[in-house]
């Protein structure tokens, strides 16, 4: 039997990299799929048990033309940026950073988190800004759980992280027509994913699910065919958890290089030069002594 059904258009197996303390799996962009709706980047962080005195240290680095979306299942991270924002993100909360014309940020474990062993597990995504907003002012908003509606019933738990799902709308402000949901299915439970958006995908973070009788294990991005409702069923003996993301197709192709996203190759080149020549607003208050240099070679 094929690994694909009429409902599943593409299966992306993420590439895995070890960043020292834990593994990161990158599902977007990939050779099979560059984007889903406005989502152009999807990383799974962990899961990993961080020993005491060991933490995450993502040094200050720049972004343009995108919004970063950080969402944790376990653990904590401290966000700092060049707009003088500092916020600790906890599981189920949302850090939504708008890079626009340019922002610099870092993500690190707090001293309190480093004092004990900590399980780290979560997702980070990038949303390409619409062309009309690519050079908007940078900004950052932290949203607690109260901003995200919850839908429960018959073994299904849905947290509407952004956009609208199942008749509920998140308070998270977006500049793109998109949706993002955190769904947990108990063993035997099913959920019907609506077809109102043209592009949709599910990233399987825990457990296994079945779509049209074909089983899919964790660590897979399932890109669904447009125009039809898709039924996802937990066929395992433990809860299954996945992120459902998507939206309308991008308004133009996007170029990605390192941490930069733009509809213009020239804008990417300008961002490279700006970072090399200290023309970004470089200083991240509270994290001033380190930064990540521009890579010498990066496709």
PDB file of C-alpha atoms in Angstrom, residues 36-261:
ATOM      1  CA  UNK A  36       2.275  25.807   3.657  1.00  0.00           C
ATOM      2  CA  UNK A  37       0.149  28.922   3.442  1.00  0.00           C
ATOM      3  CA  UNK A  38       2.387  31.705   4.776  1.00  0.00           C
ATOM      4  CA  UNK A  39       4.395  29.283   6.961  1.00  0.00           C
ATOM      5  CA  UNK A  40       7.883  29.051   5.427  1.00  0.00           C
ATOM      6  CA  UNK A  41       9.808  27.464   8.317  1.00  0.00           C
ATOM      7  CA  UNK A  42       8.974  24.806  10.903  1.00  0.00           C
ATOM      8  CA  UNK A  43      11.415  23.422  13.465  1.00  0.00           C
ATOM      9  CA  UNK A  44      10.707  20.873  16.184  1.00  0.00           C
ATOM     10  CA  UNK A  45      12.922  21.407  19.239  1.00  0.00           C
ATOM     11  CA  UNK A  46      13.524  18.247  21.257  1.00  0.00           C
ATOM     12  CA  UNK A  47      12.028  16.483  23.065  1.00  0.00           C
ATOM     13  CA  UNK A  48      15.069  16.321  25.301  1.00  0.00           C
ATOM     14  CA  UNK A  49      15.886  16.246  28.982  1.00  0.00           C
ATOM     15  CA  UNK A  50      18.281  19.096  29.738  1.00  0.00           C
ATOM     16  CA  UNK A  51      20.484  18.256  32.753  1.00  0.00           C
ATOM     17  CA  UNK A  52      20.864  20.777  35.549  1.00  0.00           C
ATOM     18  CA  UNK A  53      23.320  23.570  34.716  1.00  0.00           C
ATOM     19  CA  UNK A  54      22.783  22.988  30.992  1.00  0.00           C
ATOM     20  CA  UNK A  55      20.533  25.295  29.019  1.00  0.00           C
ATOM     21  CA  UNK A  56      19.654  26.648  25.594  1.00  0.00           C
ATOM     22  CA  UNK A  57      21.710  29.568  24.331  1.00  0.00           C
ATOM     23  CA  UNK A  58      20.641  30.985  20.978  1.00  0.00           C
ATOM     24  CA  UNK A  59      22.815  34.114  20.769  1.00  0.00           C
ATOM     25  CA  UNK A  60      21.510  37.401  19.331  1.00  0.00           C
ATOM     26  CA  UNK A  61      20.841  37.157  15.585  1.00  0.00           C
ATOM     27  CA  UNK A  62      18.845  39.178  13.012  1.00  0.00           C
ATOM     28  CA  UNK A  63      15.622  38.642  11.060  1.00  0.00           C
ATOM     29  CA  UNK A  64      13.770  40.502   8.300  1.00  0.00           C
ATOM     30  CA  UNK A  65      10.503  39.964   6.431  1.00  0.00           C
ATOM     31  CA  UNK A  66       8.918  37.413   8.751  1.00  0.00           C
ATOM     32  CA  UNK A  67       7.169  36.726  12.026  1.00  0.00           C
ATOM     33  CA  UNK A  68       8.587  34.129  14.431  1.00  0.00           C
ATOM     34  CA  UNK A  69       6.115  31.985  16.370  1.00  0.00           C
ATOM     35  CA  UNK A  70       7.478  30.120  19.387  1.00  0.00           C
ATOM     36  CA  UNK A  71       5.226  27.581  21.120  1.00  0.00           C
ATOM     37  CA  UNK A  72       6.396  25.151  23.809  1.00  0.00           C
ATOM     38  CA  UNK A  73       4.963  21.830  24.929  1.00  0.00           C
ATOM     39  CA  UNK A  74       7.484  21.553  27.805  1.00  0.00           C
ATOM     40  CA  UNK A  75      10.183  23.740  29.306  1.00  0.00           C
ATOM     41  CA  UNK A  76      10.774  27.484  29.155  1.00  0.00           C
ATOM     42  CA  UNK A  77      12.765  30.076  27.208  1.00  0.00           C
ATOM     43  CA  UNK A  78      13.605  33.736  27.753  1.00  0.00           C
ATOM     44  CA  UNK A  79      13.126  35.957  24.696  1.00  0.00           C
ATOM     45  CA  UNK A  80      15.045  39.241  24.452  1.00  0.00           C
ATOM     46  CA  UNK A  81      15.128  41.578  21.470  1.00  0.00           C
ATOM     47  CA  UNK A  82      16.476  44.865  20.183  1.00  0.00           C
ATOM     48  CA  UNK A  83      13.113  46.542  20.827  1.00  0.00           C
ATOM     49  CA  UNK A  84      13.830  46.109  24.564  1.00  0.00           C
ATOM     50  CA  UNK A  85      11.323  43.283  25.035  1.00  0.00           C
ATOM     51  CA  UNK A  86      12.060  40.530  27.552  1.00  0.00           C
ATOM     52  CA  UNK A  87       9.624  37.700  28.196  1.00  0.00           C
ATOM     53  CA  UNK A  88       9.737  34.127  29.468  1.00  0.00           C
ATOM     54  CA  UNK A  89       7.589  31.751  27.443  1.00  0.00           C
ATOM     55  CA  UNK A  90       5.977  28.759  29.167  1.00  0.00           C
ATOM     56  CA  UNK A  91       4.080  25.788  27.694  1.00  0.00           C
ATOM     57  CA  UNK A  92       0.881  26.705  25.876  1.00  0.00           C
ATOM     58  CA  UNK A  93       1.805  30.382  25.577  1.00  0.00           C
ATOM     59  CA  UNK A  94       2.779  32.211  22.378  1.00  0.00           C
ATOM     60  CA  UNK A  95       5.740  34.458  21.583  1.00  0.00           C
ATOM     61  CA  UNK A  96       4.906  36.297  18.336  1.00  0.00           C
ATOM     62  CA  UNK A  97       7.731  38.486  17.020  1.00  0.00           C
ATOM     63  CA  UNK A  98       7.391  40.664  13.923  1.00  0.00           C
ATOM     64  CA  UNK A  99      10.744  41.242  12.222  1.00  0.00           C
ATOM     65  CA  UNK A 100       9.549  43.528   9.424  1.00  0.00           C
ATOM     66  CA  UNK A 101      12.406  45.807   8.328  1.00  0.00           C
ATOM     67  CA  UNK A 102      14.703  44.236  10.916  1.00  0.00           C
ATOM     68  CA  UNK A 103      14.993  42.991  14.491  1.00  0.00           C
ATOM     69  CA  UNK A 104      17.634  41.184  16.556  1.00  0.00           C
ATOM     70  CA  UNK A 105      16.731  38.684  19.277  1.00  0.00           C
ATOM     71  CA  UNK A 106      18.086  35.913  21.478  1.00  0.00           C
ATOM     72  CA  UNK A 107      16.521  32.894  23.173  1.00  0.00           C
ATOM     73  CA  UNK A 108      18.115  31.428  26.281  1.00  0.00           C
ATOM     74  CA  UNK A 109      17.323  29.343  29.328  1.00  0.00           C
ATOM     75  CA  UNK A 110      16.901  31.400  32.484  1.00  0.00           C
ATOM     76  CA  UNK A 111      19.182  30.895  35.524  1.00  0.00           C
ATOM     77  CA  UNK A 112      16.203  29.370  37.349  1.00  0.00           C
ATOM     78  CA  UNK A 113      15.592  26.857  34.541  1.00  0.00           C
ATOM     79  CA  UNK A 114      19.275  25.895  34.473  1.00  0.00           C
ATOM     80  CA  UNK A 115      19.252  25.156  38.206  1.00  0.00           C
ATOM     81  CA  UNK A 116      17.265  21.935  37.685  1.00  0.00           C
ATOM     82  CA  UNK A 117      16.831  19.305  34.991  1.00  0.00           C
ATOM     83  CA  UNK A 118      14.305  20.513  32.430  1.00  0.00           C
ATOM     84  CA  UNK A 119      12.459  18.783  29.609  1.00  0.00           C
ATOM     85  CA  UNK A 120      12.496  20.907  26.468  1.00  0.00           C
ATOM     86  CA  UNK A 121       9.993  20.322  23.688  1.00  0.00           C
ATOM     87  CA  UNK A 122       8.315  22.711  21.292  1.00  0.00           C
ATOM     88  CA  UNK A 123       7.898  24.177  17.847  1.00  0.00           C
ATOM     89  CA  UNK A 124       9.191  27.329  16.226  1.00  0.00           C
ATOM     90  CA  UNK A 125       7.724  28.561  12.956  1.00  0.00           C
ATOM     91  CA  UNK A 126       8.249  31.510  10.649  1.00  0.00           C
ATOM     92  CA  UNK A 127       5.390  33.252   8.871  1.00  0.00           C
ATOM     93  CA  UNK A 128       6.358  35.195   5.754  1.00  0.00           C
ATOM     94  CA  UNK A 129       4.943  38.703   5.971  1.00  0.00           C
ATOM     95  CA  UNK A 130       2.696  39.793   3.095  1.00  0.00           C
ATOM     96  CA  UNK A 131       4.594  41.926   0.595  1.00  0.00           C
ATOM     97  CA  UNK A 132       2.793  45.079   1.744  1.00  0.00           C
ATOM     98  CA  UNK A 133       4.042  44.451   5.308  1.00  0.00           C
ATOM     99  CA  UNK A 134       7.559  43.103   4.653  1.00  0.00           C
ATOM    100  CA  UNK A 135       9.153  46.392   5.768  1.00  0.00           C
ATOM    101  CA  UNK A 136       6.766  47.093   8.638  1.00  0.00           C
ATOM    102  CA  UNK A 137       8.073  48.222  12.011  1.00  0.00           C
ATOM    103  CA  UNK A 138       9.461  45.411  14.174  1.00  0.00           C
ATOM    104  CA  UNK A 139       7.552  44.361  17.255  1.00  0.00           C
ATOM    105  CA  UNK A 140       6.855  41.617  19.779  1.00  0.00           C
ATOM    106  CA  UNK A 141       3.746  40.412  21.623  1.00  0.00           C
ATOM    107  CA  UNK A 142       3.475  37.667  24.229  1.00  0.00           C
ATOM    108  CA  UNK A 143       0.107  35.918  24.535  1.00  0.00           C
ATOM    109  CA  UNK A 144      -0.935  33.787  27.498  1.00  0.00           C
ATOM    110  CA  UNK A 145      -3.242  30.811  27.331  1.00  0.00           C
ATOM    111  CA  UNK A 146      -6.256  33.065  27.807  1.00  0.00           C
ATOM    112  CA  UNK A 147      -5.801  34.477  24.299  1.00  0.00           C
ATOM    113  CA  UNK A 148      -6.312  31.052  22.739  1.00  0.00           C
ATOM    114  CA  UNK A 149      -9.766  29.458  22.713  1.00  0.00           C
ATOM    115  CA  UNK A 150     -10.014  25.786  23.710  1.00  0.00           C
ATOM    116  CA  UNK A 151     -12.401  23.233  22.223  1.00  0.00           C
ATOM    117  CA  UNK A 152     -12.904  19.884  23.988  1.00  0.00           C
ATOM    118  CA  UNK A 153     -15.065  16.835  23.565  1.00  0.00           C
ATOM    119  CA  UNK A 154     -15.073  13.122  22.697  1.00  0.00           C
ATOM    120  CA  UNK A 155     -11.354  12.672  23.335  1.00  0.00           C
ATOM    121  CA  UNK A 156     -10.342  15.776  21.368  1.00  0.00           C
ATOM    122  CA  UNK A 157      -8.575  18.838  22.785  1.00  0.00           C
ATOM    123  CA  UNK A 158      -7.900  21.797  20.486  1.00  0.00           C
ATOM    124  CA  UNK A 159      -6.089  24.997  21.408  1.00  0.00           C
ATOM    125  CA  UNK A 160      -6.592  27.637  18.698  1.00  0.00           C
ATOM    126  CA  UNK A 161      -3.146  29.250  18.746  1.00  0.00           C
ATOM    127  CA  UNK A 162      -3.753  31.731  15.894  1.00  0.00           C
ATOM    128  CA  UNK A 163      -6.442  32.449  13.335  1.00  0.00           C
ATOM    129  CA  UNK A 164      -9.754  30.563  13.357  1.00  0.00           C
ATOM    130  CA  UNK A 165     -10.568  26.869  13.704  1.00  0.00           C
ATOM    131  CA  UNK A 166     -13.827  25.038  14.416  1.00  0.00           C
ATOM    132  CA  UNK A 167     -15.714  28.303  14.823  1.00  0.00           C
ATOM    133  CA  UNK A 168     -13.312  29.788  17.403  1.00  0.00           C
ATOM    134  CA  UNK A 169     -10.868  32.660  16.813  1.00  0.00           C
ATOM    135  CA  UNK A 170      -7.634  33.332  18.684  1.00  0.00           C
ATOM    136  CA  UNK A 171      -6.814  36.804  20.007  1.00  0.00           C
ATOM    137  CA  UNK A 172      -3.312  36.484  18.530  1.00  0.00           C
ATOM    138  CA  UNK A 173      -2.929  39.265  15.960  1.00  0.00           C
ATOM    139  CA  UNK A 174      -1.656  38.204  12.539  1.00  0.00           C
ATOM    140  CA  UNK A 175      -0.875  40.072   9.326  1.00  0.00           C
ATOM    141  CA  UNK A 176      -1.532  37.032   7.115  1.00  0.00           C
ATOM    142  CA  UNK A 177      -4.673  34.918   6.541  1.00  0.00           C
ATOM    143  CA  UNK A 178      -3.578  31.821   8.473  1.00  0.00           C
ATOM    144  CA  UNK A 179      -4.501  29.337  11.174  1.00  0.00           C
ATOM    145  CA  UNK A 180      -2.528  27.372  13.759  1.00  0.00           C
ATOM    146  CA  UNK A 181      -4.001  24.812  16.134  1.00  0.00           C
ATOM    147  CA  UNK A 182      -2.536  22.523  18.813  1.00  0.00           C
ATOM    148  CA  UNK A 183      -4.579  19.300  18.771  1.00  0.00           C
ATOM    149  CA  UNK A 184      -4.420  16.317  21.134  1.00  0.00           C
ATOM    150  CA  UNK A 185      -6.360  13.126  20.407  1.00  0.00           C
ATOM    151  CA  UNK A 186      -6.910  10.405  22.980  1.00  0.00           C
ATOM    152  CA  UNK A 187      -6.590   6.789  21.739  1.00  0.00           C
ATOM    153  CA  UNK A 188      -9.401   6.034  19.292  1.00  0.00           C
ATOM    154  CA  UNK A 189     -10.508   9.660  18.971  1.00  0.00           C
ATOM    155  CA  UNK A 190     -10.901  11.430  15.601  1.00  0.00           C
ATOM    156  CA  UNK A 191     -11.076  15.005  14.391  1.00  0.00           C
ATOM    157  CA  UNK A 192     -12.291  16.373  11.061  1.00  0.00           C
ATOM    158  CA  UNK A 193     -10.005  19.105   9.733  1.00  0.00           C
ATOM    159  CA  UNK A 194     -12.014  21.662   7.752  1.00  0.00           C
ATOM    160  CA  UNK A 195     -11.240  22.596   4.158  1.00  0.00           C
ATOM    161  CA  UNK A 196     -11.853  26.350   4.179  1.00  0.00           C
ATOM    162  CA  UNK A 197      -8.150  27.183   3.644  1.00  0.00           C
ATOM    163  CA  UNK A 198      -6.417  26.087   0.454  1.00  0.00           C
ATOM    164  CA  UNK A 199      -3.159  24.962   2.086  1.00  0.00           C
ATOM    165  CA  UNK A 200      -3.056  22.837   5.250  1.00  0.00           C
ATOM    166  CA  UNK A 201      -0.582  20.556   6.988  1.00  0.00           C
ATOM    167  CA  UNK A 202      -0.210  18.686  10.268  1.00  0.00           C
ATOM    168  CA  UNK A 203       3.086  18.199  12.090  1.00  0.00           C
ATOM    169  CA  UNK A 204       2.956  15.060  14.274  1.00  0.00           C
ATOM    170  CA  UNK A 205       4.747  15.798  17.530  1.00  0.00           C
ATOM    171  CA  UNK A 206       3.642  12.801  19.637  1.00  0.00           C
ATOM    172  CA  UNK A 207       1.967   9.463  19.036  1.00  0.00           C
ATOM    173  CA  UNK A 208       0.659   8.154  15.727  1.00  0.00           C
ATOM    174  CA  UNK A 209      -2.392   8.872  13.625  1.00  0.00           C
ATOM    175  CA  UNK A 210      -4.250   7.397  10.683  1.00  0.00           C
ATOM    176  CA  UNK A 211      -5.595   9.209   7.616  1.00  0.00           C
ATOM    177  CA  UNK A 212      -7.793   7.121   5.310  1.00  0.00           C
ATOM    178  CA  UNK A 213      -6.493   3.925   6.896  1.00  0.00           C
ATOM    179  CA  UNK A 214      -2.800   4.763   6.464  1.00  0.00           C
ATOM    180  CA  UNK A 215      -0.776   5.180   9.671  1.00  0.00           C
ATOM    181  CA  UNK A 216       1.703   8.011  10.179  1.00  0.00           C
ATOM    182  CA  UNK A 217       4.219   8.163  13.040  1.00  0.00           C
ATOM    183  CA  UNK A 218       5.548  11.157  14.944  1.00  0.00           C
ATOM    184  CA  UNK A 219       8.071  13.453  13.337  1.00  0.00           C
ATOM    185  CA  UNK A 220       6.232  13.762  10.023  1.00  0.00           C
ATOM    186  CA  UNK A 221       4.676  16.743   8.264  1.00  0.00           C
ATOM    187  CA  UNK A 222       1.536  15.697   6.410  1.00  0.00           C
ATOM    188  CA  UNK A 223       0.518  18.160   3.713  1.00  0.00           C
ATOM    189  CA  UNK A 224      -3.138  17.710   2.831  1.00  0.00           C
ATOM    190  CA  UNK A 225      -4.805  17.947  -0.554  1.00  0.00           C
ATOM    191  CA  UNK A 226      -6.967  21.083  -0.922  1.00  0.00           C
ATOM    192  CA  UNK A 227     -10.726  21.291  -1.055  1.00  0.00           C
ATOM    193  CA  UNK A 228     -11.792  18.434   1.200  1.00  0.00           C
ATOM    194  CA  UNK A 229     -12.339  17.667   4.865  1.00  0.00           C
ATOM    195  CA  UNK A 230      -9.654  15.366   6.275  1.00  0.00           C
ATOM    196  CA  UNK A 231     -10.352  12.948   9.150  1.00  0.00           C
ATOM    197  CA  UNK A 232      -7.398  12.261  11.461  1.00  0.00           C
ATOM    198  CA  UNK A 233      -7.690   9.350  13.945  1.00  0.00           C
ATOM    199  CA  UNK A 234      -5.438   8.344  16.824  1.00  0.00           C
ATOM    200  CA  UNK A 235      -4.659   4.699  16.112  1.00  0.00           C
ATOM    201  CA  UNK A 236      -2.151   4.266  18.948  1.00  0.00           C
ATOM    202  CA  UNK A 237      -2.357   3.421  22.636  1.00  0.00           C
ATOM    203  CA  UNK A 238      -1.159   6.826  23.866  1.00  0.00           C
ATOM    204  CA  UNK A 239      -2.344  10.383  23.181  1.00  0.00           C
ATOM    205  CA  UNK A 240      -1.396  11.830  19.792  1.00  0.00           C
ATOM    206  CA  UNK A 241      -0.472  15.507  19.521  1.00  0.00           C
ATOM    207  CA  UNK A 242      -0.029  17.528  16.367  1.00  0.00           C
ATOM    208  CA  UNK A 243       0.039  21.093  15.113  1.00  0.00           C
ATOM    209  CA  UNK A 244      -2.303  21.960  12.270  1.00  0.00           C
ATOM    210  CA  UNK A 245      -1.161  24.979  10.241  1.00  0.00           C
ATOM    211  CA  UNK A 246      -1.950  26.655   6.964  1.00  0.00           C
ATOM    212  CA  UNK A 247      -3.709  29.466   5.194  1.00  0.00           C
ATOM    213  CA  UNK A 248      -3.913  31.085   1.814  1.00  0.00           C
ATOM    214  CA  UNK A 249      -0.971  30.630  -0.580  1.00  0.00           C
ATOM    215  CA  UNK A 250       1.861  33.155  -0.496  1.00  0.00           C
ATOM    216  CA  UNK A 251       1.237  36.309  -2.521  1.00  0.00           C
ATOM    217  CA  UNK A 252       4.631  35.836  -4.257  1.00  0.00           C
ATOM    218  CA  UNK A 253       7.583  33.427  -4.040  1.00  0.00           C
ATOM    219  CA  UNK A 254       9.832  33.941  -1.038  1.00  0.00           C
ATOM    220  CA  UNK A 255      13.601  33.734  -0.817  1.00  0.00           C
ATOM    221  CA  UNK A 256      15.113  32.362   2.397  1.00  0.00           C
ATOM    222  CA  UNK A 257      18.739  32.809   3.359  1.00  0.00           C
ATOM    223  CA  UNK A 258      19.875  32.133   6.919  1.00  0.00           C
ATOM    224  CA  UNK A 259      17.432  34.130   9.097  1.00  0.00           C
ATOM    225  CA  UNK A 260      16.193  36.390   6.311  1.00  0.00           C
ATOM    226  CA  UNK A 261      12.957  36.065   4.324  1.00  0.00           C
TER     227      UNK A 261
END
